Short mmCIF file of C-alpha atoms and ligand atoms in Angstrom, two decimals:
data_model
loop_
_atom_site.label_atom_id
_atom_site.label_comp_id
_atom_site.label_asym_id
_atom_site.label_seq_id
_atom_site.Cartn_x
_atom_site.Cartn_y
_atom_site.Cartn_z
CA UNK Y 1 -73.04 39.58 23.51
CA UNK Y 2 -72.60 36.96 20.77
CA UNK Y 3 -74.94 34.01 20.98
CA UNK Y 4 -73.38 30.73 22.08
CA UNK Y 5 -73.14 28.10 19.32
CA UNK Y 6 -72.82 24.36 19.63
CA UNK Y 7 -71.92 23.93 15.96
CA UNK Y 8 -68.28 23.78 14.84
CA UNK Y 9 -67.09 24.39 11.29
CA UNK Y 10 -65.21 21.37 9.96
CA UNK Y 11 -61.96 20.70 8.12
CA UNK Y 12 -59.79 17.60 8.17
CA UNK Y 13 -57.72 15.04 6.34
CA UNK Y 14 -58.42 11.90 4.31
CA UNK Y 15 -55.59 9.36 4.08
CA UNK Y 16 -54.51 5.83 4.93
CA UNK Y 17 -52.84 5.15 7.19
CA UNK Y 18 -53.84 8.29 9.03
CA UNK Y 19 -52.69 7.39 12.53
CA UNK Y 20 -49.13 8.73 12.24
CA UNK Y 21 -50.04 12.05 10.55
CA UNK Y 22 -49.34 14.90 13.04
CA UNK Y 23 -51.17 17.61 11.04
CA UNK Y 24 -54.32 17.24 13.15
CA UNK Y 25 -52.37 18.17 16.29
CA UNK Y 26 -51.04 21.44 14.87
CA UNK Y 27 -54.31 22.46 13.21
CA UNK Y 28 -56.38 21.77 16.32
CA UNK Y 29 -53.91 23.67 18.54
CA UNK Y 30 -53.84 26.71 16.24
CA UNK Y 31 -57.64 26.73 15.66
CA UNK Y 32 -58.21 26.49 19.46
CA UNK Y 33 -55.74 29.31 20.12
CA UNK Y 34 -57.50 31.53 17.56
CA UNK Y 35 -60.89 30.62 19.15
CA UNK Y 36 -62.56 30.32 15.74
CA UNK Y 37 -64.88 27.39 16.48
CA UNK Y 38 -63.24 25.36 13.71
CA UNK Y 39 -62.17 21.72 14.07
CA UNK Y 40 -59.79 19.49 12.04
CA UNK Y 41 -60.73 15.80 11.92
CA UNK Y 42 -58.11 13.19 10.92
CA UNK Y 43 -59.96 10.46 8.96
CA UNK Y 44 -58.81 6.98 7.96
CA UNK Y 45 -60.07 6.72 4.35
CA UNK Y 46 -59.08 3.73 2.18
CA UNK Y 47 -58.93 4.18 -1.59
CA UNK Y 48 -62.30 2.53 -2.24
CA UNK Y 49 -63.97 4.99 0.19
CA UNK Y 50 -62.57 8.27 -1.12
CA UNK Y 51 -65.71 9.13 -3.13
CA UNK Y 52 -67.90 8.48 -0.05
CA UNK Y 53 -65.62 10.64 2.11
CA UNK Y 54 -65.79 13.52 -0.41
CA UNK Y 55 -69.60 13.30 -0.56
CA UNK Y 56 -69.70 13.20 3.24
CA UNK Y 57 -67.59 16.35 3.52
CA UNK Y 58 -69.88 18.19 1.08
CA UNK Y 59 -73.02 16.95 2.84
CA UNK Y 60 -71.73 17.86 6.31
CA UNK Y 61 -70.80 21.38 5.25
CA UNK Y 62 -67.00 21.03 5.61
CA UNK Y 63 -64.92 24.06 4.60
CA UNK Y 64 -62.43 21.74 2.92
CA UNK Y 65 -59.94 18.97 3.56
CA UNK Y 66 -56.42 17.71 3.00
CA UNK Y 67 -55.71 14.54 1.06
CA UNK Y 68 -52.57 12.66 1.83
CA UNK Y 69 -51.21 9.26 0.73
CA UNK Y 70 -52.67 7.57 -1.35
CA UNK Y 71 -55.30 10.11 -2.52
CA UNK Y 72 -53.27 13.02 -3.99
CA UNK Y 73 -53.88 11.85 -7.59
CA UNK Y 74 -57.17 9.98 -7.13
CA UNK Y 75 -58.85 13.13 -5.77
CA UNK Y 76 -58.47 14.87 -9.16
CA UNK Y 77 -61.55 13.19 -10.65
CA UNK Y 78 -63.73 14.64 -7.86
CA UNK Y 79 -62.72 18.27 -8.44
CA UNK Y 80 -64.40 21.07 -10.41
CA UNK Y 81 -61.34 23.28 -10.66
CA UNK Y 82 -57.56 23.10 -10.21
CA UNK Y 83 -55.37 25.98 -9.03
CA UNK Y 84 -52.71 26.82 -11.68
CA UNK Y 85 -49.71 25.35 -9.84
CA UNK Y 86 -51.66 22.21 -8.83
CA UNK Y 87 -52.44 21.73 -12.53
CA UNK Y 88 -48.70 21.79 -13.35
CA UNK Y 89 -47.77 19.54 -10.41
CA UNK Y 90 -50.63 17.16 -11.29
CA UNK Y 91 -51.44 16.38 -7.65
CA UNK Y 92 -53.62 17.92 -4.95
CA UNK Y 93 -53.17 17.92 -1.18
CA UNK Y 94 -55.78 20.54 -0.27
CA UNK Y 95 -59.41 20.83 -1.38
CA UNK Y 96 -61.52 23.94 -0.77
CA UNK Y 97 -65.31 23.47 -0.82
CA UNK Y 98 -67.18 26.51 -2.11
CA UNK Y 99 -71.01 26.79 -1.83
CA UNK Y 100 -73.91 28.01 -3.96
CA UNK Y 101 -73.24 26.24 -6.20
CA UNK Y 102 -71.02 23.52 -4.64
CA UNK Y 103 -67.56 23.64 -6.18
CA UNK Y 104 -64.46 21.66 -5.20
CA UNK Y 105 -61.18 23.45 -5.89
CA UNK Y 106 -57.85 21.61 -5.71
CA UNK Y 107 -54.63 23.22 -4.52
CA UNK Y 108 -51.18 21.83 -3.86
CA UNK Y 109 -49.76 23.59 -0.81
CA UNK Y 110 -46.70 21.33 -0.24
CA UNK Y 111 -44.49 23.49 -2.45
CA UNK Y 112 -46.17 26.75 -1.41
CA UNK Y 113 -45.36 25.88 2.21
CA UNK Y 114 -41.77 25.22 1.24
CA UNK Y 115 -41.43 28.53 -0.61
CA UNK Y 116 -43.00 30.46 2.31
CA UNK Y 117 -40.46 28.81 4.61
CA UNK Y 118 -37.62 29.51 2.14
CA UNK Y 119 -38.54 33.21 2.02
CA UNK Y 120 -37.71 33.47 5.75
CA UNK Y 121 -34.03 33.06 4.80
CA UNK Y 122 -33.73 33.95 1.08
CA UNK Y 123 -35.75 35.29 -1.86
CA UNK Y 124 -35.98 32.49 -4.48
CA UNK Y 125 -36.05 35.14 -7.26
CA UNK Y 126 -32.94 34.78 -9.46
CA UNK Y 127 -31.55 31.79 -7.54
CA UNK Y 128 -29.89 28.68 -8.96
CA UNK Y 129 -31.63 25.82 -7.12
CA UNK Y 130 -30.63 22.16 -6.81
CA UNK Y 131 -33.37 19.70 -5.82
CA UNK Y 132 -32.40 16.21 -4.62
CA UNK Y 133 -35.31 13.88 -5.42
CA UNK Y 134 -38.14 13.69 -7.96
CA UNK Y 135 -41.04 12.29 -5.90
CA UNK Y 136 -44.20 14.12 -4.82
CA UNK Y 137 -42.49 16.59 -2.47
CA UNK Y 138 -39.69 17.35 -4.95
CA UNK Y 139 -42.20 17.92 -7.75
CA UNK Y 140 -44.25 20.41 -5.72
CA UNK Y 141 -41.12 22.20 -4.46
CA UNK Y 142 -39.48 22.41 -7.89
CA UNK Y 143 -42.64 23.82 -9.53
CA UNK Y 144 -43.33 26.42 -6.82
CA UNK Y 145 -39.68 27.50 -6.56
CA UNK Y 146 -39.61 27.95 -10.33
CA UNK Y 147 -42.89 29.93 -10.28
CA UNK Y 148 -41.43 32.06 -7.45
CA UNK Y 149 -38.75 33.28 -9.86
CA UNK Y 150 -35.77 30.91 -9.53
CA UNK Y 151 -33.55 31.24 -12.60
CA UNK Y 152 -32.64 27.57 -12.85
CA UNK Y 153 -33.67 24.28 -11.26
CA UNK Y 154 -31.33 21.28 -11.36
CA UNK Y 155 -33.00 17.97 -10.53
CA UNK Y 156 -30.80 15.22 -9.08
CA UNK Y 157 -32.45 11.82 -8.61
CA UNK Y 158 -31.47 8.19 -8.04
CA UNK Y 159 -33.85 6.98 -10.77
CA UNK Y 160 -32.84 8.92 -13.91
CA UNK Y 161 -36.16 8.61 -15.83
CA UNK Y 162 -38.12 10.16 -12.98
CA UNK Y 163 -35.57 12.95 -12.60
CA UNK Y 164 -35.52 13.72 -16.33
CA UNK Y 165 -39.33 13.79 -16.45
CA UNK Y 166 -39.46 16.37 -13.65
CA UNK Y 167 -36.73 18.49 -15.26
CA UNK Y 168 -38.69 18.43 -18.56
CA UNK Y 169 -41.88 19.47 -16.72
CA UNK Y 170 -40.16 22.48 -15.12
CA UNK Y 171 -38.50 23.44 -18.38
CA UNK Y 172 -41.71 23.39 -20.42
CA UNK Y 173 -44.34 24.57 -17.89
CA UNK Y 174 -42.51 27.26 -15.84
CA UNK Y 175 -40.27 30.25 -16.69
CA UNK Y 176 -37.21 28.58 -15.07
CA UNK Y 177 -34.55 26.70 -17.04
CA UNK Y 178 -34.25 23.11 -15.81
CA UNK Y 179 -31.97 20.12 -16.32
CA UNK Y 180 -31.44 16.65 -14.89
CA UNK Y 181 -28.09 15.84 -13.29
CA UNK Y 182 -27.29 12.15 -12.62
CA UNK Y 183 -26.69 11.39 -8.93
CA UNK Y 184 -23.03 10.31 -8.93
CA UNK Y 185 -21.38 9.24 -5.64
CA UNK Y 186 -20.38 12.20 -3.42
CA UNK Y 187 -22.32 14.57 -5.67
CA UNK Y 188 -20.52 17.83 -6.46
CA UNK Y 189 -22.89 20.75 -5.91
CA UNK Y 190 -22.66 22.98 -9.03
CA UNK Y 191 -20.79 26.29 -8.63
CA UNK Y 192 -23.18 29.18 -8.05
CA UNK Y 193 -25.91 27.11 -6.38
CA UNK Y 194 -27.85 29.40 -4.02
CA UNK Y 195 -30.29 26.81 -2.63
CA UNK Y 196 -29.77 23.05 -2.17
CA UNK Y 197 -32.83 21.04 -1.10
CA UNK Y 198 -33.05 17.47 0.14
CA UNK Y 199 -36.52 16.55 -1.13
CA UNK Y 200 -35.93 12.80 -0.76
CA UNK Y 201 -37.02 10.74 2.24
CA UNK Y 202 -33.39 10.01 3.17
CA UNK Y 203 -32.84 10.67 6.89
CA UNK Y 204 -36.50 10.28 7.90
CA UNK Y 205 -37.14 8.62 11.29
CA UNK Y 206 -36.19 5.84 12.11
CA UNK Y 207 -33.30 6.14 9.60
CA UNK Y 208 -31.98 9.42 10.98
CA UNK Y 209 -28.35 8.23 10.65
CA UNK Y 210 -28.71 8.34 6.83
CA UNK Y 211 -27.98 11.40 4.75
CA UNK Y 212 -27.98 12.21 1.02
CA UNK Y 213 -24.70 11.33 -0.72
CA UNK Y 214 -23.38 14.86 -1.34
CA UNK Y 215 -19.82 16.23 -1.04
CA UNK Y 216 -20.65 19.07 1.35
CA UNK Y 217 -17.17 20.54 0.83
CA UNK Y 218 -18.52 21.68 -2.58
CA UNK Y 219 -21.32 23.72 -0.92
CA UNK Y 220 -20.25 27.36 -1.07
CA UNK Y 221 -20.38 29.39 2.16
CA UNK Y 222 -23.76 31.08 2.63
CA UNK Y 223 -25.65 28.60 0.42
CA UNK Y 224 -29.09 27.78 1.83
CA UNK Y 225 -29.39 24.05 2.51
CA UNK Y 226 -32.96 22.90 3.19
CA UNK Y 227 -34.42 19.54 4.20
CA UNK Y 228 -38.00 18.36 3.72
CA UNK Y 229 -37.53 15.75 6.43
CA UNK Y 230 -39.39 17.08 9.48
CA UNK Y 231 -38.71 14.15 11.82
CA UNK Y 232 -36.08 14.63 13.16
CA UNK Y 233 -36.21 18.43 12.69
CA UNK Y 234 -32.40 18.75 12.83
CA UNK Y 235 -31.48 16.09 10.28
CA UNK Y 236 -27.93 14.81 10.05
CA UNK Y 237 -27.75 16.43 6.59
CA UNK Y 238 -28.59 19.87 8.00
CA UNK Y 239 -26.12 19.48 10.87
CA UNK Y 240 -23.33 18.53 8.46
CA UNK Y 241 -24.23 21.36 6.05
CA UNK Y 242 -24.10 23.86 8.90
CA UNK Y 243 -20.61 22.66 9.79
CA UNK Y 244 -19.65 23.50 6.19
CA UNK Y 245 -20.91 27.09 6.51
CA UNK Y 246 -24.38 26.69 5.01
CA UNK Y 247 -27.51 28.54 6.15
CA UNK Y 248 -29.96 25.76 7.04
CA UNK Y 249 -33.74 25.45 6.83
CA UNK Y 250 -35.59 22.55 8.46
CA UNK Y 251 -38.66 20.58 7.33
CA UNK Y 252 -40.80 21.89 10.21
CA UNK Y 253 -40.96 25.26 8.44
CA UNK Y 254 -42.45 23.62 5.33
CA UNK Y 255 -44.99 21.67 7.40
CA UNK Y 256 -46.06 24.73 9.40
CA UNK Y 257 -46.28 27.06 6.40
CA UNK Y 258 -48.29 24.51 4.46
CA UNK Y 259 -50.77 24.27 7.37
CA UNK Y 260 -50.95 28.09 7.58
CA UNK Y 261 -51.70 28.26 3.84
CA UNK Y 262 -54.40 25.59 4.13
CA UNK Y 263 -56.11 27.42 7.01
CA UNK Y 264 -56.02 30.69 5.04
CA UNK Y 265 -57.58 28.99 1.98
CA UNK Y 266 -60.37 27.40 4.05
CA UNK Y 267 -61.15 30.17 6.54
CA UNK Y 268 -59.51 33.42 5.38
CA UNK Y 269 -57.75 33.59 8.78
CA UNK Y 270 -54.02 33.69 9.55
CA UNK Y 271 -53.25 31.22 12.34
CA UNK Y 272 -50.24 31.35 14.68
CA UNK Y 273 -47.31 29.43 13.17
CA UNK Y 274 -45.36 29.57 16.46
CA UNK Y 275 -48.13 27.56 18.18
CA UNK Y 276 -47.92 24.94 15.40
CA UNK Y 277 -44.14 24.75 15.53
CA UNK Y 278 -44.15 24.30 19.33
CA UNK Y 279 -46.61 21.40 19.05
CA UNK Y 280 -44.50 19.70 16.36
CA UNK Y 281 -41.30 20.10 18.38
CA UNK Y 282 -43.02 18.45 21.38
CA UNK Y 283 -44.30 15.58 19.20
CA UNK Y 284 -40.94 14.89 17.53
CA UNK Y 285 -39.03 15.25 20.81
CA UNK Y 286 -41.22 12.50 22.29
P1 LIG O 1 -41.83 9.87 -2.77
O1 LIG O 1 -41.87 8.43 -2.40
O2 LIG O 1 -42.80 10.42 -3.75
O3 LIG O 1 -40.35 10.23 -3.31
C1 LIG O 1 -39.20 9.82 -2.61
C2 LIG O 1 -37.97 10.42 -3.26
O4 LIG O 1 -36.82 10.08 -2.44
C3 LIG O 1 -37.67 9.89 -4.65
O5 LIG O 1 -37.05 10.90 -5.41
C4 LIG O 1 -36.69 8.74 -4.36
O6 LIG O 1 -35.84 8.48 -5.47
C5 LIG O 1 -35.88 9.36 -3.25
N1 LIG O 1 -35.21 8.37 -2.41
C6 LIG O 1 -35.77 7.60 -1.43
N2 LIG O 1 -34.84 6.81 -0.87
C7 LIG O 1 -33.65 7.07 -1.51
C8 LIG O 1 -32.33 6.58 -1.37
N3 LIG O 1 -32.02 5.65 -0.46
N4 LIG O 1 -31.36 7.09 -2.19
C9 LIG O 1 -31.67 8.04 -3.11
N5 LIG O 1 -32.93 8.55 -3.28
C10 LIG O 1 -33.91 8.07 -2.49
O7 LIG O 1 -41.94 10.64 -1.37
P2 LIG O 1 -42.40 12.16 -1.13
O8 LIG O 1 -41.80 13.01 -2.17
O9 LIG O 1 -43.85 12.20 -0.92
O10 LIG O 1 -41.72 12.47 0.28
C11 LIG O 1 -40.33 12.68 0.41
C12 LIG O 1 -40.02 13.19 1.81
O11 LIG O 1 -40.63 14.48 1.98
C13 LIG O 1 -40.59 12.32 2.95
O12 LIG O 1 -39.60 12.18 3.94
C14 LIG O 1 -41.74 13.14 3.48
O13 LIG O 1 -41.94 12.93 4.86
C15 LIG O 1 -41.24 14.55 3.24
N6 LIG O 1 -42.30 15.55 3.18
C16 LIG O 1 -42.21 16.60 4.04
C17 LIG O 1 -43.15 17.58 4.03
C18 LIG O 1 -43.02 18.72 4.99
O14 LIG O 1 -43.96 19.52 5.08
N7 LIG O 1 -41.91 18.87 5.68
C19 LIG O 1 -44.32 17.52 3.11
C20 LIG O 1 -44.29 16.40 2.20
C21 LIG O 1 -43.32 15.43 2.27
P3 LIG O 1 -36.31 7.45 -6.64
O15 LIG O 1 -37.13 8.25 -7.59
O16 LIG O 1 -35.02 7.00 -7.22
O17 LIG O 1 -37.08 6.34 -5.97
#
């Protein structure tokens, strides 16, 4: 018989504002289901308290933590090591705390979660990929999709400088060829595109009536159209793309796969993604 323990192992998240972040709900549900004695604590951490929060996590023996807005860049100065793709992306959303000696390792699992979700419908290897957006999510997705073997990445963004900068990053730091395409009204999706990704915040609750300005008639049948927006899970963009014959992929898959990757990095265990997805669907339905 194993001895009863009253001590949980700890993981969690540092962000502000933390109250609307649903990650705690899916991590707690999946950890409870796996009966691992691991907890995930959602912490409200303002910018001027990040260093204290990091020291607290080390002192309390945490396995690691997520950092969300506004800490994804500020956390870099607290780390001992950066995973290769996080170094290219230049931002970290997951920190693993190793012991003896203490070492903080930064990962970016946003894009890894997206690629894991993408692999459920298509292998990114050899694909021509179009990314709408050049913010944090787009950057992580473009880098990881390129590292997963996409042949080309086309970045389309409202602000040209930001889009060009991301295209240059992909072109110089990954094996994929990349270019910036200005976002003209009713954007024509280039011929041969295998994967089209909305990595902007367009369509996010409460603006679910909005959708990216794309001429969906130019999406070829069988193209995978993905959305990072997880709330609502069936965005207007995905519904319209499906009507035009696209294979669609929702933002819940990215969120769940990112959480699965984080849990694996912290604990070595594979949690149940179906449990996480069910919890998210309940939250966003409410
Ligand atoms: P950022 O603020 O870093 O970037 C926002 C991007 O959206 C920019 O490219 C911006 O263009 C573009 N954008 C916003 N509004 C418009 C508009 N009206 N017209 C054209 N372009 C617009 O945000 P993030 O990258 O961090 O997040 C983007 C989305 O991804 C959010 O909805 C977030 O919830 C979601 N997300 C989902 C995850 C998941 O697991 N499903 C994980 C992480 C994020 P510009 O440069 O011109 O301002």
